[in-house]
Amino acid sequence: AGVELIVWGPRYQAAAGAPVVQAADPVRSVNDNSLVVEVRYRGRALLFTGDLEAEGERDLVDAGVAPVDVVKVAHHGSPTSSLPALVEATRPALAVISCGRANRYGFPASAVVARWRAGGAEIARTDLDGAITVRVDAAGGLAVERFAPAEP
């Protein structure tokens, strides 16, 4: 079984091999035009949401995004991301939040972390856990590794 790659965007979904490039119209937030990719492999699904904010997440939900095993939380866990509808639609076992330690924006927002946890997700954060690797093994099992950085 090969890797299935799905590219999501405003008003379209395309499988790899049939790529679609389309500018959003009307022009929206640059973040809401992020490339969103879903990877399916050995019965697992991983969703990479880029820097989406609320409008882009609504588009994703409206396009029919389904439950996944892992989601890379959009926009570093900003309060403008992680709509309840997206959390409910995806219901991941793991939500990965990529954000810098002690960043000036205060990301991730505590409400965003709470929302994913309430949806049943374990939380992995790069600011606390360091680099995070998710692997799908030959049997379809998920392995998550955290490489915590040394304390400054």
Short mmCIF file of N, CA and C in Angstrom, two decimals:
data_model
loop_
_atom_site.label_atom_id
_atom_site.label_comp_id
_atom_site.label_asym_id
_atom_site.label_seq_id
_atom_site.Cartn_x
_atom_site.Cartn_y
_atom_site.Cartn_z
N ALA A 1 0.85 -1.18 0.00
CA ALA A 1 0.00 0.00 0.00
C ALA A 1 0.88 1.23 0.00
N GLY A 2 0.64 2.12 -0.93
CA GLY A 2 1.41 3.34 -1.04
C GLY A 2 0.85 4.44 -0.17
N VAL A 3 1.48 5.58 -0.27
CA VAL A 3 1.05 6.75 0.47
C VAL A 3 0.03 7.50 -0.36
N GLU A 4 -1.09 7.85 0.23
CA GLU A 4 -2.09 8.67 -0.44
C GLU A 4 -1.95 10.08 0.09
N LEU A 5 -1.81 11.02 -0.81
CA LEU A 5 -1.61 12.42 -0.44
C LEU A 5 -2.80 13.22 -0.95
N ILE A 6 -3.45 13.94 -0.05
CA ILE A 6 -4.61 14.75 -0.41
C ILE A 6 -4.28 16.20 -0.11
N VAL A 7 -4.47 17.06 -1.09
CA VAL A 7 -4.23 18.49 -0.92
C VAL A 7 -5.58 19.17 -0.82
N TRP A 8 -5.80 19.88 0.28
CA TRP A 8 -7.06 20.58 0.51
C TRP A 8 -6.88 22.05 0.22
N GLY A 9 -7.92 22.68 -0.26
CA GLY A 9 -7.88 24.12 -0.48
C GLY A 9 -9.28 24.65 -0.61
N PRO A 10 -9.42 25.97 -0.70
CA PRO A 10 -10.75 26.55 -0.82
C PRO A 10 -11.49 25.98 -2.02
N ARG A 11 -12.61 25.37 -1.76
CA ARG A 11 -13.51 24.87 -2.79
C ARG A 11 -12.92 23.75 -3.66
N TYR A 12 -11.89 23.06 -3.19
CA TYR A 12 -11.40 21.93 -3.97
C TYR A 12 -10.66 20.95 -3.07
N GLN A 13 -10.52 19.75 -3.60
CA GLN A 13 -9.70 18.72 -2.99
C GLN A 13 -9.11 17.95 -4.15
N ALA A 14 -7.82 17.67 -4.11
CA ALA A 14 -7.19 16.95 -5.20
C ALA A 14 -6.24 15.91 -4.65
N ALA A 15 -6.26 14.72 -5.23
CA ALA A 15 -5.30 13.70 -4.85
C ALA A 15 -4.00 13.95 -5.60
N ALA A 16 -2.89 13.50 -5.03
CA ALA A 16 -1.61 13.65 -5.72
C ALA A 16 -1.70 12.94 -7.06
N GLY A 17 -1.05 13.49 -8.06
CA GLY A 17 -1.16 12.95 -9.40
C GLY A 17 -2.14 13.76 -10.21
N ALA A 18 -3.01 14.48 -9.53
CA ALA A 18 -3.96 15.38 -10.19
C ALA A 18 -3.93 16.70 -9.45
N PRO A 19 -2.74 17.31 -9.33
CA PRO A 19 -2.65 18.53 -8.53
C PRO A 19 -3.46 19.68 -9.12
N VAL A 20 -4.00 20.46 -8.23
CA VAL A 20 -4.77 21.62 -8.63
C VAL A 20 -4.16 22.83 -7.96
N VAL A 21 -3.94 23.88 -8.71
CA VAL A 21 -3.48 25.14 -8.14
C VAL A 21 -4.56 26.16 -8.42
N GLN A 22 -5.03 26.79 -7.38
CA GLN A 22 -6.13 27.73 -7.55
C GLN A 22 -5.94 28.85 -6.55
N ALA A 23 -6.02 30.07 -7.02
CA ALA A 23 -5.97 31.22 -6.11
C ALA A 23 -7.34 31.39 -5.48
N ALA A 24 -7.33 31.69 -4.20
CA ALA A 24 -8.61 31.93 -3.53
C ALA A 24 -9.17 33.25 -4.02
N ASP A 25 -10.46 33.30 -4.21
CA ASP A 25 -11.11 34.51 -4.68
C ASP A 25 -12.37 34.70 -3.86
N PRO A 26 -12.57 35.77 -3.18
CA PRO A 26 -11.71 36.94 -3.17
C PRO A 26 -10.46 36.71 -2.31
N VAL A 27 -9.48 37.58 -2.47
CA VAL A 27 -8.25 37.46 -1.71
C VAL A 27 -8.57 37.51 -0.22
N ARG A 28 -7.97 36.60 0.53
CA ARG A 28 -8.22 36.51 1.96
C ARG A 28 -6.89 36.62 2.71
N SER A 29 -6.95 36.35 3.97
CA SER A 29 -5.73 36.32 4.77
C SER A 29 -4.73 35.37 4.13
N VAL A 30 -3.49 35.77 4.10
CA VAL A 30 -2.45 34.90 3.57
C VAL A 30 -2.46 33.57 4.32
N ASN A 31 -2.68 33.61 5.61
CA ASN A 31 -2.71 32.38 6.41
C ASN A 31 -3.81 31.43 5.95
N ASP A 32 -4.97 31.97 5.58
CA ASP A 32 -6.07 31.13 5.14
C ASP A 32 -5.86 30.54 3.76
N ASN A 33 -4.82 30.98 3.08
CA ASN A 33 -4.45 30.38 1.79
C ASN A 33 -3.34 29.36 1.94
N SER A 34 -3.08 28.93 3.17
CA SER A 34 -2.04 27.93 3.43
C SER A 34 -2.33 26.63 2.70
N LEU A 35 -1.26 25.95 2.33
CA LEU A 35 -1.38 24.62 1.78
C LEU A 35 -1.75 23.67 2.91
N VAL A 36 -2.79 22.90 2.73
CA VAL A 36 -3.22 21.91 3.71
C VAL A 36 -3.07 20.54 3.07
N VAL A 37 -2.38 19.65 3.75
CA VAL A 37 -2.09 18.33 3.19
C VAL A 37 -2.53 17.26 4.18
N GLU A 38 -3.22 16.26 3.67
CA GLU A 38 -3.57 15.08 4.46
C GLU A 38 -2.81 13.90 3.88
N VAL A 39 -2.10 13.20 4.73
CA VAL A 39 -1.34 12.02 4.31
C VAL A 39 -2.04 10.79 4.88
N ARG A 40 -2.34 9.84 4.00
CA ARG A 40 -2.94 8.58 4.43
C ARG A 40 -1.97 7.45 4.10
N TYR A 41 -1.69 6.64 5.10
CA TYR A 41 -0.72 5.57 4.92
C TYR A 41 -1.03 4.45 5.90
N ARG A 42 -1.14 3.23 5.38
CA ARG A 42 -1.38 2.04 6.18
C ARG A 42 -2.54 2.21 7.17
N GLY A 43 -3.62 2.79 6.67
CA GLY A 43 -4.82 2.94 7.48
C GLY A 43 -4.81 4.11 8.45
N ARG A 44 -3.78 4.92 8.39
CA ARG A 44 -3.67 6.10 9.26
C ARG A 44 -3.83 7.37 8.44
N ALA A 45 -4.27 8.44 9.10
CA ALA A 45 -4.42 9.74 8.42
C ALA A 45 -3.79 10.82 9.29
N LEU A 46 -2.96 11.66 8.65
CA LEU A 46 -2.29 12.76 9.32
C LEU A 46 -2.62 14.04 8.56
N LEU A 47 -3.09 15.06 9.26
CA LEU A 47 -3.52 16.31 8.63
C LEU A 47 -2.59 17.44 9.04
N PHE A 48 -2.00 18.10 8.02
CA PHE A 48 -1.08 19.22 8.22
C PHE A 48 -1.80 20.48 7.76
N THR A 49 -2.13 21.36 8.70
CA THR A 49 -3.03 22.48 8.42
C THR A 49 -2.35 23.81 8.15
N GLY A 50 -1.03 23.83 8.09
CA GLY A 50 -0.34 25.09 7.78
C GLY A 50 -0.67 26.17 8.78
N ASP A 51 -0.89 27.38 8.28
CA ASP A 51 -1.16 28.54 9.12
C ASP A 51 -2.63 28.96 9.06
N LEU A 52 -3.53 28.03 8.76
CA LEU A 52 -4.94 28.38 8.65
C LEU A 52 -5.44 29.13 9.87
N GLU A 53 -6.38 30.03 9.62
CA GLU A 53 -7.13 30.69 10.68
C GLU A 53 -8.59 30.27 10.51
N ALA A 54 -9.49 30.95 11.18
CA ALA A 54 -10.89 30.51 11.23
C ALA A 54 -11.53 30.31 9.86
N GLU A 55 -11.38 31.26 8.95
CA GLU A 55 -12.05 31.14 7.65
C GLU A 55 -11.53 29.92 6.88
N GLY A 56 -10.23 29.71 6.88
CA GLY A 56 -9.66 28.55 6.20
C GLY A 56 -10.09 27.25 6.85
N GLU A 57 -10.19 27.23 8.17
CA GLU A 57 -10.66 26.03 8.85
C GLU A 57 -12.12 25.75 8.52
N ARG A 58 -12.93 26.80 8.43
CA ARG A 58 -14.34 26.61 8.03
C ARG A 58 -14.41 25.99 6.64
N ASP A 59 -13.57 26.47 5.72
CA ASP A 59 -13.53 25.89 4.37
C ASP A 59 -13.20 24.40 4.43
N LEU A 60 -12.25 24.05 5.28
CA LEU A 60 -11.83 22.66 5.41
C LEU A 60 -12.98 21.79 5.94
N VAL A 61 -13.66 22.27 6.95
CA VAL A 61 -14.81 21.54 7.50
C VAL A 61 -15.92 21.44 6.45
N ASP A 62 -16.20 22.54 5.77
CA ASP A 62 -17.25 22.55 4.73
C ASP A 62 -16.91 21.61 3.58
N ALA A 63 -15.61 21.41 3.32
CA ALA A 63 -15.19 20.52 2.24
C ALA A 63 -15.29 19.05 2.64
N GLY A 64 -15.55 18.79 3.92
CA GLY A 64 -15.78 17.41 4.34
C GLY A 64 -14.59 16.71 4.96
N VAL A 65 -13.67 17.46 5.58
CA VAL A 65 -12.55 16.80 6.24
C VAL A 65 -13.10 15.80 7.25
N ALA A 66 -12.47 14.63 7.30
CA ALA A 66 -12.95 13.53 8.13
C ALA A 66 -12.01 13.32 9.32
N PRO A 67 -12.38 12.42 10.22
CA PRO A 67 -11.49 12.13 11.35
C PRO A 67 -10.10 11.69 10.89
N VAL A 68 -9.10 12.11 11.65
CA VAL A 68 -7.70 11.76 11.38
C VAL A 68 -7.07 11.27 12.68
N ASP A 69 -5.92 10.66 12.56
CA ASP A 69 -5.20 10.18 13.74
C ASP A 69 -4.35 11.28 14.37
N VAL A 70 -3.76 12.12 13.51
CA VAL A 70 -2.87 13.18 13.97
C VAL A 70 -3.20 14.46 13.22
N VAL A 71 -3.24 15.58 13.93
CA VAL A 71 -3.39 16.88 13.28
C VAL A 71 -2.25 17.77 13.75
N LYS A 72 -1.65 18.48 12.80
CA LYS A 72 -0.70 19.54 13.14
C LYS A 72 -1.57 20.76 13.30
N VAL A 73 -1.71 21.25 14.52
CA VAL A 73 -2.61 22.36 14.84
C VAL A 73 -2.21 23.60 14.04
N ALA A 74 -3.21 24.25 13.48
CA ALA A 74 -2.98 25.41 12.61
C ALA A 74 -2.46 26.62 13.39
N HIS A 75 -1.72 27.43 12.67
CA HIS A 75 -1.28 28.76 13.12
C HIS A 75 -0.68 28.77 14.52
N HIS A 76 0.14 27.75 14.81
CA HIS A 76 0.92 27.69 16.05
C HIS A 76 0.04 27.69 17.31
N GLY A 77 -1.24 27.31 17.16
CA GLY A 77 -2.13 27.32 18.30
C GLY A 77 -2.66 28.70 18.65
N SER A 78 -2.68 29.57 17.65
CA SER A 78 -3.20 30.93 17.83
C SER A 78 -4.67 30.89 18.21
N PRO A 79 -5.15 31.91 18.93
CA PRO A 79 -6.58 31.95 19.26
C PRO A 79 -7.47 32.08 18.02
N THR A 80 -6.90 32.41 16.86
CA THR A 80 -7.69 32.50 15.63
C THR A 80 -7.79 31.15 14.93
N SER A 81 -7.25 30.09 15.55
CA SER A 81 -7.29 28.77 14.94
C SER A 81 -8.06 27.79 15.82
N SER A 82 -8.19 26.58 15.32
CA SER A 82 -8.77 25.47 16.08
C SER A 82 -10.23 25.68 16.43
N LEU A 83 -11.02 25.96 15.40
CA LEU A 83 -12.46 26.09 15.60
C LEU A 83 -13.03 24.80 16.20
N PRO A 84 -14.02 24.91 17.08
CA PRO A 84 -14.65 23.70 17.62
C PRO A 84 -15.13 22.76 16.51
N ALA A 85 -15.61 23.29 15.40
CA ALA A 85 -16.09 22.44 14.30
C ALA A 85 -14.96 21.61 13.70
N LEU A 86 -13.75 22.17 13.63
CA LEU A 86 -12.61 21.42 13.10
C LEU A 86 -12.19 20.33 14.09
N VAL A 87 -12.14 20.67 15.35
CA VAL A 87 -11.79 19.68 16.38
C VAL A 87 -12.79 18.53 16.33
N GLU A 88 -14.06 18.85 16.24
CA GLU A 88 -15.11 17.83 16.20
C GLU A 88 -15.03 16.99 14.92
N ALA A 89 -14.74 17.62 13.79
CA ALA A 89 -14.68 16.90 12.52
C ALA A 89 -13.48 15.96 12.44
N THR A 90 -12.36 16.37 13.02
CA THR A 90 -11.13 15.58 12.88
C THR A 90 -10.90 14.59 14.02
N ARG A 91 -11.27 14.94 15.23
CA ARG A 91 -11.14 14.07 16.41
C ARG A 91 -9.82 13.28 16.46
N PRO A 92 -8.68 13.97 16.42
CA PRO A 92 -7.42 13.23 16.40
C PRO A 92 -7.04 12.65 17.76
N ALA A 93 -6.24 11.60 17.72
CA ALA A 93 -5.67 11.06 18.95
C ALA A 93 -4.51 11.94 19.42
N LEU A 94 -3.85 12.61 18.47
CA LEU A 94 -2.70 13.46 18.78
C LEU A 94 -2.82 14.78 18.05
N ALA A 95 -2.65 15.88 18.79
CA ALA A 95 -2.60 17.22 18.20
C ALA A 95 -1.20 17.78 18.46
N VAL A 96 -0.49 18.08 17.38
CA VAL A 96 0.88 18.61 17.48
C VAL A 96 0.83 20.11 17.28
N ILE A 97 1.40 20.85 18.22
CA ILE A 97 1.43 22.30 18.14
C ILE A 97 2.88 22.74 17.98
N SER A 98 3.17 23.40 16.87
CA SER A 98 4.51 23.90 16.60
C SER A 98 4.58 25.37 16.99
N CYS A 99 5.34 25.65 18.05
CA CYS A 99 5.50 27.03 18.52
C CYS A 99 6.81 27.16 19.27
N GLY A 100 7.35 28.35 19.26
CA GLY A 100 8.61 28.60 19.94
C GLY A 100 8.43 28.75 21.44
N ARG A 101 9.45 28.37 22.16
CA ARG A 101 9.44 28.51 23.62
C ARG A 101 9.39 29.99 23.99
N ALA A 102 8.50 30.34 24.89
CA ALA A 102 8.36 31.72 25.40
C ALA A 102 8.22 32.73 24.26
N ASN A 103 7.45 32.37 23.22
CA ASN A 103 7.30 33.26 22.07
C ASN A 103 6.50 34.50 22.44
N ARG A 104 6.73 35.56 21.70
CA ARG A 104 6.14 36.86 22.03
C ARG A 104 4.62 36.90 21.86
N TYR A 105 4.05 35.92 21.16
CA TYR A 105 2.60 35.90 20.94
C TYR A 105 1.86 35.13 22.03
N GLY A 106 2.59 34.42 22.85
CA GLY A 106 1.96 33.61 23.89
C GLY A 106 1.30 32.35 23.36
N PHE A 107 1.72 31.90 22.17
CA PHE A 107 1.15 30.68 21.58
C PHE A 107 1.77 29.46 22.25
N PRO A 108 0.99 28.41 22.39
CA PRO A 108 -0.39 28.29 21.98
C PRO A 108 -1.34 28.90 23.01
N ALA A 109 -2.49 29.32 22.53
CA ALA A 109 -3.51 29.87 23.43
C ALA A 109 -4.03 28.74 24.32
N SER A 110 -4.20 29.02 25.60
CA SER A 110 -4.67 27.98 26.52
C SER A 110 -6.03 27.42 26.11
N ALA A 111 -6.89 28.27 25.54
CA ALA A 111 -8.21 27.79 25.09
C ALA A 111 -8.07 26.80 23.94
N VAL A 112 -7.08 27.01 23.08
CA VAL A 112 -6.85 26.09 21.96
C VAL A 112 -6.39 24.73 22.49
N VAL A 113 -5.43 24.74 23.41
CA VAL A 113 -4.96 23.48 24.01
C VAL A 113 -6.13 22.76 24.68
N ALA A 114 -6.92 23.49 25.44
CA ALA A 114 -8.07 22.90 26.14
C ALA A 114 -9.08 22.32 25.16
N ARG A 115 -9.30 23.00 24.04
CA ARG A 115 -10.27 22.54 23.04
C ARG A 115 -9.84 21.19 22.45
N TRP A 116 -8.56 21.07 22.09
CA TRP A 116 -8.08 19.80 21.52
C TRP A 116 -8.13 18.69 22.57
N ARG A 117 -7.74 19.02 23.80
CA ARG A 117 -7.81 18.01 24.87
C ARG A 117 -9.24 17.55 25.10
N ALA A 118 -10.17 18.49 25.14
CA ALA A 118 -11.58 18.15 25.33
C ALA A 118 -12.09 17.27 24.19
N GLY A 119 -11.51 17.43 23.01
CA GLY A 119 -11.87 16.60 21.87
C GLY A 119 -11.21 15.23 21.88
N GLY A 120 -10.43 14.95 22.92
CA GLY A 120 -9.83 13.62 23.06
C GLY A 120 -8.39 13.50 22.61
N ALA A 121 -7.75 14.60 22.24
CA ALA A 121 -6.39 14.54 21.72
C ALA A 121 -5.34 14.65 22.82
N GLU A 122 -4.31 13.85 22.68
CA GLU A 122 -3.09 14.06 23.45
C GLU A 122 -2.40 15.26 22.80
N ILE A 123 -1.73 16.09 23.57
CA ILE A 123 -1.08 17.28 23.04
C ILE A 123 0.43 17.09 23.03
N ALA A 124 1.06 17.41 21.91
CA ALA A 124 2.52 17.45 21.80
C ALA A 124 2.88 18.86 21.34
N ARG A 125 3.78 19.51 22.06
CA ARG A 125 4.13 20.91 21.78
C ARG A 125 5.63 21.03 21.58
N THR A 126 6.03 21.70 20.51
CA THR A 126 7.46 21.86 20.27
C THR A 126 8.12 22.77 21.30
N ASP A 127 7.38 23.70 21.88
CA ASP A 127 8.00 24.57 22.88
C ASP A 127 8.33 23.82 24.17
N LEU A 128 7.60 22.78 24.46
CA LEU A 128 7.84 21.99 25.67
C LEU A 128 8.52 20.67 25.38
N ASP A 129 8.19 20.05 24.25
CA ASP A 129 8.67 18.71 23.93
C ASP A 129 9.83 18.68 22.94
N GLY A 130 10.20 19.81 22.37
CA GLY A 130 11.24 19.83 21.35
C GLY A 130 10.71 19.30 20.03
N ALA A 131 11.61 18.77 19.22
CA ALA A 131 11.20 18.20 17.93
C ALA A 131 10.28 17.01 18.18
N ILE A 132 9.27 16.88 17.34
CA ILE A 132 8.29 15.81 17.48
C ILE A 132 8.26 15.02 16.17
N THR A 133 8.44 13.72 16.29
CA THR A 133 8.40 12.84 15.12
C THR A 133 7.25 11.86 15.28
N VAL A 134 6.46 11.72 14.23
CA VAL A 134 5.37 10.74 14.22
C VAL A 134 5.65 9.77 13.09
N ARG A 135 5.70 8.48 13.41
CA ARG A 135 5.94 7.46 12.39
C ARG A 135 4.79 6.47 12.36
N VAL A 136 4.50 6.00 11.16
CA VAL A 136 3.53 4.93 10.98
C VAL A 136 4.34 3.68 10.65
N ASP A 137 4.21 2.62 11.47
CA ASP A 137 4.99 1.42 11.22
C ASP A 137 4.30 0.50 10.21
N ALA A 138 4.94 -0.60 9.90
CA ALA A 138 4.45 -1.52 8.87
C ALA A 138 3.06 -2.07 9.18
N ALA A 139 2.73 -2.17 10.46
CA ALA A 139 1.42 -2.69 10.85
C ALA A 139 0.38 -1.59 11.00
N GLY A 140 0.77 -0.34 10.73
CA GLY A 140 -0.16 0.77 10.86
C GLY A 140 -0.18 1.40 12.25
N GLY A 141 0.74 0.97 13.10
CA GLY A 141 0.84 1.56 14.43
C GLY A 141 1.50 2.93 14.38
N LEU A 142 1.13 3.79 15.32
CA LEU A 142 1.74 5.12 15.41
C LEU A 142 2.80 5.13 16.49
N ALA A 143 3.94 5.72 16.17
CA ALA A 143 5.01 5.92 17.15
C ALA A 143 5.30 7.41 17.20
N VAL A 144 5.26 7.97 18.39
CA VAL A 144 5.52 9.40 18.58
C VAL A 144 6.78 9.54 19.42
N GLU A 145 7.73 10.32 18.91
CA GLU A 145 8.96 10.59 19.66
C GLU A 145 9.06 12.09 19.90
N ARG A 146 9.51 12.42 21.09
CA ARG A 146 9.74 13.81 21.45
C ARG A 146 11.23 13.95 21.77
N PHE A 147 11.83 14.97 21.22
CA PHE A 147 13.25 15.22 21.43
C PHE A 147 13.39 16.55 22.15
N ALA A 148 13.17 16.52 23.45
CA ALA A 148 13.16 17.75 24.24
C ALA A 148 14.52 18.42 24.21
N PRO A 149 14.52 19.73 23.98
CA PRO A 149 15.79 20.46 23.98
C PRO A 149 16.31 20.61 25.41
N ALA A 150 17.60 20.83 25.51
CA ALA A 150 18.19 21.09 26.82
C ALA A 150 17.63 22.39 27.36
N GLU A 151 17.50 22.48 28.65
CA GLU A 151 17.02 23.72 29.26
C GLU A 151 18.02 24.83 29.00
N PRO A 152 17.53 26.06 28.71
CA PRO A 152 18.46 27.16 28.44
C PRO A 152 19.22 27.58 29.68
#
